């Protein structure tokens, strides 16, 4: 009987301690939630600036870059992969994510790779880049092909 009680107490302690452990998966989820929460606050300000014309341009860019497939990974002619609906390369995604305060300054390149397929984050970074006049440079083929200057 005592052995069963001790065994039961040990398994309760193990179960409870597992819930308290902050696993890497839980940390990634928390970090993503914090990033998305920040983006949503900034996007409210940006919504005022966006027009229907802007939305058309954004949709054309996404269709041209990926066919609106957010899980796509493409090997570019430069030997690097591009990811998601807006076809960001990892270092570009990471750099501009930090530059525009979408990511915290201490986010590592490896951590950024956990978020590269996230549509909301890609859109937030792309919108800031376009507002800074970097759209034509970054997405030059689709920008020219789709005539995007008239939308942004």
GROMACS .gro file of C-alpha atoms in nm:
model
  152
    1UNK     CA    1   0.000   0.000   0.000
    2UNK     CA    2   0.280   0.244   0.091
    3UNK     CA    3   0.459   0.165  -0.234
    4UNK     CA    4   0.145   0.250  -0.431
    5UNK     CA    5   0.097   0.579  -0.245
    6UNK     CA    6   0.461   0.678  -0.300
    7UNK     CA    7   0.439   0.575  -0.667
    8UNK     CA    8   0.118   0.775  -0.707
    9UNK     CA    9   0.275   1.085  -0.545
   10UNK     CA   10   0.583   1.058  -0.768
   11UNK     CA   11   0.374   1.036  -1.084
   12UNK     CA   12   0.166   1.338  -0.973
   13UNK     CA   13   0.483   1.537  -0.916
   14UNK     CA   14   0.618   1.434  -1.258
   15UNK     CA   15   0.292   1.530  -1.431
   16UNK     CA   16   0.279   1.868  -1.258
   17UNK     CA   17   0.644   1.948  -1.324
   18UNK     CA   18   0.599   1.869  -1.695
   19UNK     CA   19   0.332   2.139  -1.713
   20UNK     CA   20   0.567   2.393  -1.557
   21UNK     CA   21   0.859   2.322  -1.790
   22UNK     CA   22   0.888   2.582  -2.065
   23UNK     CA   23   0.974   2.360  -2.360
   24UNK     CA   24   1.128   2.502  -2.680
   25UNK     CA   25   0.794   2.443  -2.852
   26UNK     CA   26   0.611   2.648  -2.589
   27UNK     CA   27   0.877   2.920  -2.611
   28UNK     CA   28   0.835   2.939  -2.991
   29UNK     CA   29   0.459   2.962  -2.952
   30UNK     CA   30   0.490   3.240  -2.694
   31UNK     CA   31   0.736   3.430  -2.911
   32UNK     CA   32   0.513   3.396  -3.217
   33UNK     CA   33   0.210   3.515  -3.019
   34UNK     CA   34   0.405   3.820  -2.897
   35UNK     CA   35   0.522   3.902  -3.250
   36UNK     CA   36   0.173   3.864  -3.396
   37UNK     CA   37   0.024   4.076  -3.120
   38UNK     CA   38   0.273   4.353  -3.199
   39UNK     CA   39   0.201   4.327  -3.573
   40UNK     CA   40  -0.173   4.350  -3.519
   41UNK     CA   41  -0.128   4.673  -3.322
   42UNK     CA   42   0.087   4.828  -3.595
   43UNK     CA   43  -0.144   4.704  -3.871
   44UNK     CA   44  -0.433   4.903  -3.726
   45UNK     CA   45  -0.235   5.219  -3.799
   46UNK     CA   46  -0.137   5.093  -4.145
   47UNK     CA   47  -0.497   5.005  -4.236
   48UNK     CA   48  -0.576   5.375  -4.252
   49UNK     CA   49  -0.305   5.421  -4.517
   50UNK     CA   50  -0.408   5.124  -4.729
   51UNK     CA   51  -0.661   5.162  -5.005
   52UNK     CA   52  -0.848   4.918  -5.226
   53UNK     CA   53  -0.588   4.995  -5.491
   54UNK     CA   54  -0.311   4.894  -5.248
   55UNK     CA   55  -0.492   4.564  -5.179
   56UNK     CA   56  -0.509   4.486  -5.551
   57UNK     CA   57  -0.135   4.549  -5.584
   58UNK     CA   58  -0.059   4.335  -5.282
   59UNK     CA   59  -0.271   4.048  -5.415
   60UNK     CA   60  -0.110   4.070  -5.760
   61UNK     CA   61   0.234   4.055  -5.601
   62UNK     CA   62   0.142   3.747  -5.397
   63UNK     CA   63  -0.012   3.572  -5.698
   64UNK     CA   64   0.292   3.644  -5.911
   65UNK     CA   65   0.546   3.540  -5.647
   66UNK     CA   66   0.383   3.220  -5.524
   67UNK     CA   67   0.037   3.166  -5.671
   68UNK     CA   68  -0.091   3.252  -5.320
   69UNK     CA   69   0.078   2.943  -5.175
   70UNK     CA   70   0.215   3.023  -4.832
   71UNK     CA   71   0.384   2.688  -4.774
   72UNK     CA   72   0.603   2.704  -5.086
   73UNK     CA   73   0.985   2.685  -5.081
   74UNK     CA   74   1.173   2.768  -5.403
   75UNK     CA   75   1.543   2.742  -5.486
   76UNK     CA   76   1.643   3.074  -5.645
   77UNK     CA   77   1.902   3.126  -5.917
   78UNK     CA   78   2.140   3.258  -5.648
   79UNK     CA   79   2.137   2.916  -5.478
   80UNK     CA   80   1.932   3.034  -5.179
   81UNK     CA   81   1.579   2.933  -5.090
   82UNK     CA   82   1.284   3.170  -5.089
   83UNK     CA   83   0.985   3.094  -4.869
   84UNK     CA   84   0.614   3.158  -4.848
   85UNK     CA   85   0.368   3.371  -5.034
   86UNK     CA   86   0.602   3.665  -5.077
   87UNK     CA   87   0.913   3.454  -5.141
   88UNK     CA   88   1.142   3.596  -4.875
   89UNK     CA   89   1.492   3.463  -4.837
   90UNK     CA   90   1.565   3.396  -4.472
   91UNK     CA   91   1.828   3.668  -4.417
   92UNK     CA   92   1.610   3.931  -4.585
   93UNK     CA   93   1.307   3.825  -4.378
   94UNK     CA   94   1.512   3.836  -4.059
   95UNK     CA   95   1.691   4.165  -4.136
   96UNK     CA   96   1.380   4.363  -4.230
   97UNK     CA   97   1.176   4.200  -3.954
   98UNK     CA   98   1.422   4.344  -3.703
   99UNK     CA   99   1.468   4.674  -3.888
  100UNK     CA  100   1.093   4.743  -3.883
  101UNK     CA  101   1.056   4.627  -3.520
  102UNK     CA  102   0.833   4.337  -3.620
  103UNK     CA  103   1.083   4.107  -3.453
  104UNK     CA  104   1.259   4.181  -3.126
  105UNK     CA  105   1.622   4.292  -3.173
  106UNK     CA  106   1.752   3.973  -3.015
  107UNK     CA  107   1.570   3.733  -3.249
  108UNK     CA  108   1.825   3.501  -3.405
  109UNK     CA  109   1.832   3.394  -3.768
  110UNK     CA  110   1.747   3.042  -3.654
  111UNK     CA  111   1.444   3.168  -3.461
  112UNK     CA  112   1.333   3.373  -3.763
  113UNK     CA  113   1.331   3.051  -3.966
  114UNK     CA  114   1.053   2.927  -3.737
  115UNK     CA  115   0.831   3.212  -3.859
  116UNK     CA  116   0.926   3.240  -4.226
  117UNK     CA  117   0.608   3.077  -4.357
  118UNK     CA  118   0.380   3.296  -4.145
  119UNK     CA  119   0.154   3.498  -4.374
  120UNK     CA  120   0.085   3.777  -4.124
  121UNK     CA  121   0.453   3.834  -4.056
  122UNK     CA  122   0.550   3.822  -4.423
  123UNK     CA  123   0.279   4.074  -4.508
  124UNK     CA  124   0.379   4.306  -4.225
  125UNK     CA  125   0.742   4.309  -4.339
  126UNK     CA  126   0.649   4.349  -4.707
  127UNK     CA  127   0.415   4.640  -4.634
  128UNK     CA  128   0.689   4.826  -4.449
  129UNK     CA  129   0.937   4.756  -4.729
  130UNK     CA  130   0.691   4.882  -4.991
  131UNK     CA  131   0.618   5.197  -4.787
  132UNK     CA  132   0.994   5.256  -4.777
  133UNK     CA  133   1.015   5.229  -5.157
  134UNK     CA  134   1.186   4.888  -5.156
  135UNK     CA  135   0.913   4.694  -5.335
  136UNK     CA  136   1.045   4.740  -5.685
  137UNK     CA  137   1.398   4.647  -5.578
  138UNK     CA  138   1.303   4.342  -5.374
  139UNK     CA  139   1.035   4.195  -5.600
  140UNK     CA  140   1.170   4.339  -5.926
  141UNK     CA  141   1.052   4.066  -6.167
  142UNK     CA  142   0.694   4.053  -6.044
  143UNK     CA  143   0.689   4.427  -5.985
  144UNK     CA  144   0.766   4.490  -6.351
  145UNK     CA  145   0.561   4.200  -6.487
  146UNK     CA  146   0.248   4.302  -6.297
  147UNK     CA  147   0.297   4.679  -6.334
  148UNK     CA  148   0.284   4.730  -5.958
  149UNK     CA  149   0.403   5.093  -5.954
  150UNK     CA  150   0.048   5.204  -6.030
  151UNK     CA  151  -0.084   5.036  -5.712
  152UNK     CA  152   0.161   5.158  -5.450
   0.00000   0.00000   0.00000
